[in-house]
Amino acid sequence: MATTSVLLSGFGGQGLLFAGKMLAYSGLMENKEVSWLPSYGPEMRGGTASCSVVISDEPVGSPLVLEPDILIAMNRPSFLKYIGTVKPGGIAIIDSTMVEDRPERDDISFYAVPATQLAQDSGLKGLANVILIGKLVKESGCVTPESLQAAVPKCVSAKRQELVGYNMQALEIGQAQ
Amino acid sequence: MVQNKDKVLMKGNEALAESAVRAGCRFFFGYPITPQTEVSAYLSKTMPKVGGLFLQAESEVAAINMVYGAASAGARVMTSSSSPGISLKSEGISYMCGADMPCVIINVMRGGPGLGGIQPSQADYYQATRGLGHGDAFLIVYAPSTVQEMADYVYAAFDKADEYRTPVLILSDGMLGQMMEPVVLPEPKDAPTDKPWATTGTKMARKHNVTNSLYLDPQELEDTIVERQERYNKVKENEQRYDAYLTEDADIVVVAYGATARVARNAVNAARAKGIKAGLLRPITLWPFPEKILTELAETASSFLCVEMSMGQMIDDVRLSIHDSKPVNFFGHTGGIIPTPDEVLACIEKSAAGETFNVVPYKSKMKGGE
């Protein structure tokens, strides 16, 4: 019974909910059970925001991820808040453009990706979130890269399908890290 | 069978809104409030496209009375709010019960009392299941537990509202409303047109219909209430819905609905893995409460465990259903905190050890908690 729980965290506006949706849709492409739950409320206005995603072979019970298998942290407050909650043996990926800290624990796999910088350098400003998802899928194998690519057009608004290419590019950058 | 990959990923609030349209709902009157906002937002975009009407009223009280008007004219009509907004609508809901007007009301619950908070809660159980307004009245109350059920039960609710001529309430919560899950949307259907009681104009061919909840003659009022009670009895007889998971051989029967039932299901699985015979009885209708199945389970279970996001409300209906023949323990969180599977598992273990308890963990350092 394989279940992967993911917590995506950072500032409101960094595209965490979108990144989470991309991941959830990837699970759906593999015929798995998935759930996506945003934090909602005043913290979304410039404060910390987070999004829980569960991908499982079984119906998802609680969609709220308190102890993630995989953590993405895109700012310092969420890194400090959640790094201790990652399950032993789990994965933490940070946007190292935004977070200079490093974990004080060695029982997790840790990856520092300068996603915001990479996005900027590649003319993909605002797609640091997608770069990190590329990295997440590469390191965890929770879904296949093919499923992830298939999910992109589903997540991009029907009226803005010209953005699919940029997202694909961002995924590739993430997977190359 | 529909595969997951063929489904769409939607928020609970949006799946519910789309499903309402597919059930033939063409009128929506509401007033914004978190965490139900996506219902209104979705319908504001969709209603004009299907020839329907979306109207943001000046208040909740205005909105529910617009619902009353549209229902009187025989339309499929819906309103949606979150806890404090439902309190405001309660007068209108009582009027609609008194006038036997079908409609669908959505409550995406948040913390209370008062303005409370905006995180998920189940503290409106008493309000929902005890008629919601004043007078001898009840509503059919559905408690979905997945995004799929948000779509399925609002779709069914319109039919039940017409069948029994009563308002029907969907009691959801902030978690179900905000989360996305795979969903298959139901096929569109037409709203029924055979409502001989509707105030659609006499065309000079019949006596005029009257929509009213005022009866100054006590005998006349009692007669209407008794007639309505007979309908309620039919509802109780025919409409009890539940989902029984691993209950056949269960020593410990966990009773939970909505979002909490999802957490409880995880805990039941974990308990089974530890060799504890736990099961989950998930009420889908909260009124009528699924008392028949609980009466049956009381014959084989050693104890019951109610888990709610409240200080303990549904537990009363569990105790009534089993006539207190077995211990009914309680674990809850409130104020917007969602119980964790580990907490519920610990309570199942305590139940299995024969303990009796009624716990809402109290952690505030400010007020001298642990």
JSON list of C-alpha atoms in Angstrom, two decimals, chain B residues 13-14 16-18 21 28-48 53-57 63 78-82 89 106 108:
[
{"chain": "B", "resi": 13, "resn": "ASN", "atom": "CA", "xyz": [-17.10, 23.48, -3.55]},
{"chain": "B", "resi": 14, "resn": "GLU", "atom": "CA", "xyz": [-16.77, 23.62, -7.34]},
{"chain": "B", "resi": 16, "resn": "LEU", "atom": "CA", "xyz": [-20.89, 20.68, -5.77]},
{"chain": "B", "resi": 17, "resn": "ALA", "atom": "CA", "xyz": [-21.73, 23.83, -7.72]},
{"chain": "B", "resi": 18, "resn": "GLU", "atom": "CA", "xyz": [-21.36, 22.15, -11.10]},
{"chain": "B", "resi": 21, "resn": "VAL", "atom": "CA", "xyz": [-26.40, 22.95, -12.28]},
{"chain": "B", "resi": 28, "resn": "PHE", "atom": "CA", "xyz": [-28.79, 30.75, -6.93]},
{"chain": "B", "resi": 29, "resn": "PHE", "atom": "CA", "xyz": [-29.04, 33.46, -4.30]},
{"chain": "B", "resi": 30, "resn": "GLY", "atom": "CA", "xyz": [-26.20, 33.95, -1.85]},
{"chain": "B", "resi": 31, "resn": "TYR", "atom": "CA", "xyz": [-23.97, 36.22, 0.13]},
{"chain": "B", "resi": 32, "resn": "PRO", "atom": "CA", "xyz": [-20.18, 35.71, 0.30]},
{"chain": "B", "resi": 33, "resn": "ILE", "atom": "CA", "xyz": [-18.50, 33.98, 3.23]},
{"chain": "B", "resi": 34, "resn": "THR", "atom": "CA", "xyz": [-15.40, 31.81, 3.71]},
{"chain": "B", "resi": 35, "resn": "PRO", "atom": "CA", "xyz": [-15.01, 28.84, 3.27]},
{"chain": "B", "resi": 36, "resn": "GLN", "atom": "CA", "xyz": [-17.95, 28.40, 0.86]},
{"chain": "B", "resi": 37, "resn": "THR", "atom": "CA", "xyz": [-16.93, 31.19, -1.53]},
{"chain": "B", "resi": 38, "resn": "GLU", "atom": "CA", "xyz": [-16.03, 28.93, -4.48]},
{"chain": "B", "resi": 39, "resn": "VAL", "atom": "CA", "xyz": [-19.66, 27.73, -4.68]},
{"chain": "B", "resi": 40, "resn": "SER", "atom": "CA", "xyz": [-20.83, 31.28, -5.32]},
{"chain": "B", "resi": 41, "resn": "ALA", "atom": "CA", "xyz": [-17.86, 32.17, -7.51]},
{"chain": "B", "resi": 42, "resn": "TYR", "atom": "CA", "xyz": [-18.37, 29.12, -9.71]},
{"chain": "B", "resi": 43, "resn": "LEU", "atom": "CA", "xyz": [-22.10, 29.71, -10.11]},
{"chain": "B", "resi": 44, "resn": "SER", "atom": "CA", "xyz": [-21.61, 33.41, -10.86]},
{"chain": "B", "resi": 45, "resn": "LYS", "atom": "CA", "xyz": [-19.69, 32.29, -13.95]},
{"chain": "B", "resi": 46, "resn": "THR", "atom": "CA", "xyz": [-21.80, 29.28, -14.86]},
{"chain": "B", "resi": 47, "resn": "MET", "atom": "CA", "xyz": [-25.41, 30.37, -14.34]},
{"chain": "B", "resi": 48, "resn": "PRO", "atom": "CA", "xyz": [-25.47, 33.00, -17.09]},
{"chain": "B", "resi": 53, "resn": "LEU", "atom": "CA", "xyz": [-29.71, 33.35, -12.55]},
{"chain": "B", "resi": 54, "resn": "PHE", "atom": "CA", "xyz": [-26.95, 34.10, -10.07]},
{"chain": "B", "resi": 55, "resn": "LEU", "atom": "CA", "xyz": [-27.65, 36.89, -7.64]},
{"chain": "B", "resi": 56, "resn": "GLN", "atom": "CA", "xyz": [-25.49, 38.17, -4.81]},
{"chain": "B", "resi": 57, "resn": "ALA", "atom": "CA", "xyz": [-28.05, 39.50, -2.39]},
{"chain": "B", "resi": 63, "resn": "ALA", "atom": "CA", "xyz": [-30.89, 35.63, -0.09]},
{"chain": "B", "resi": 78, "resn": "MET", "atom": "CA", "xyz": [-30.13, 26.76, -4.06]},
{"chain": "B", "resi": 79, "resn": "THR", "atom": "CA", "xyz": [-28.30, 28.94, -1.57]},
{"chain": "B", "resi": 80, "resn": "SER", "atom": "CA", "xyz": [-24.99, 28.41, 0.09]},
{"chain": "B", "resi": 81, "resn": "SER", "atom": "CA", "xyz": [-23.23, 29.79, 3.12]},
{"chain": "B", "resi": 82, "resn": "SER", "atom": "CA", "xyz": [-20.98, 28.98, 6.04]},
{"chain": "B", "resi": 89, "resn": "LYS", "atom": "CA", "xyz": [-30.87, 32.25, 7.08]},
{"chain": "B", "resi": 106, "resn": "ILE", "atom": "CA", "xyz": [-25.35, 24.32, 1.52]},
{"chain": "B", "resi": 108, "resn": "VAL", "atom": "CA", "xyz": [-19.69, 24.62, 4.41]}
]
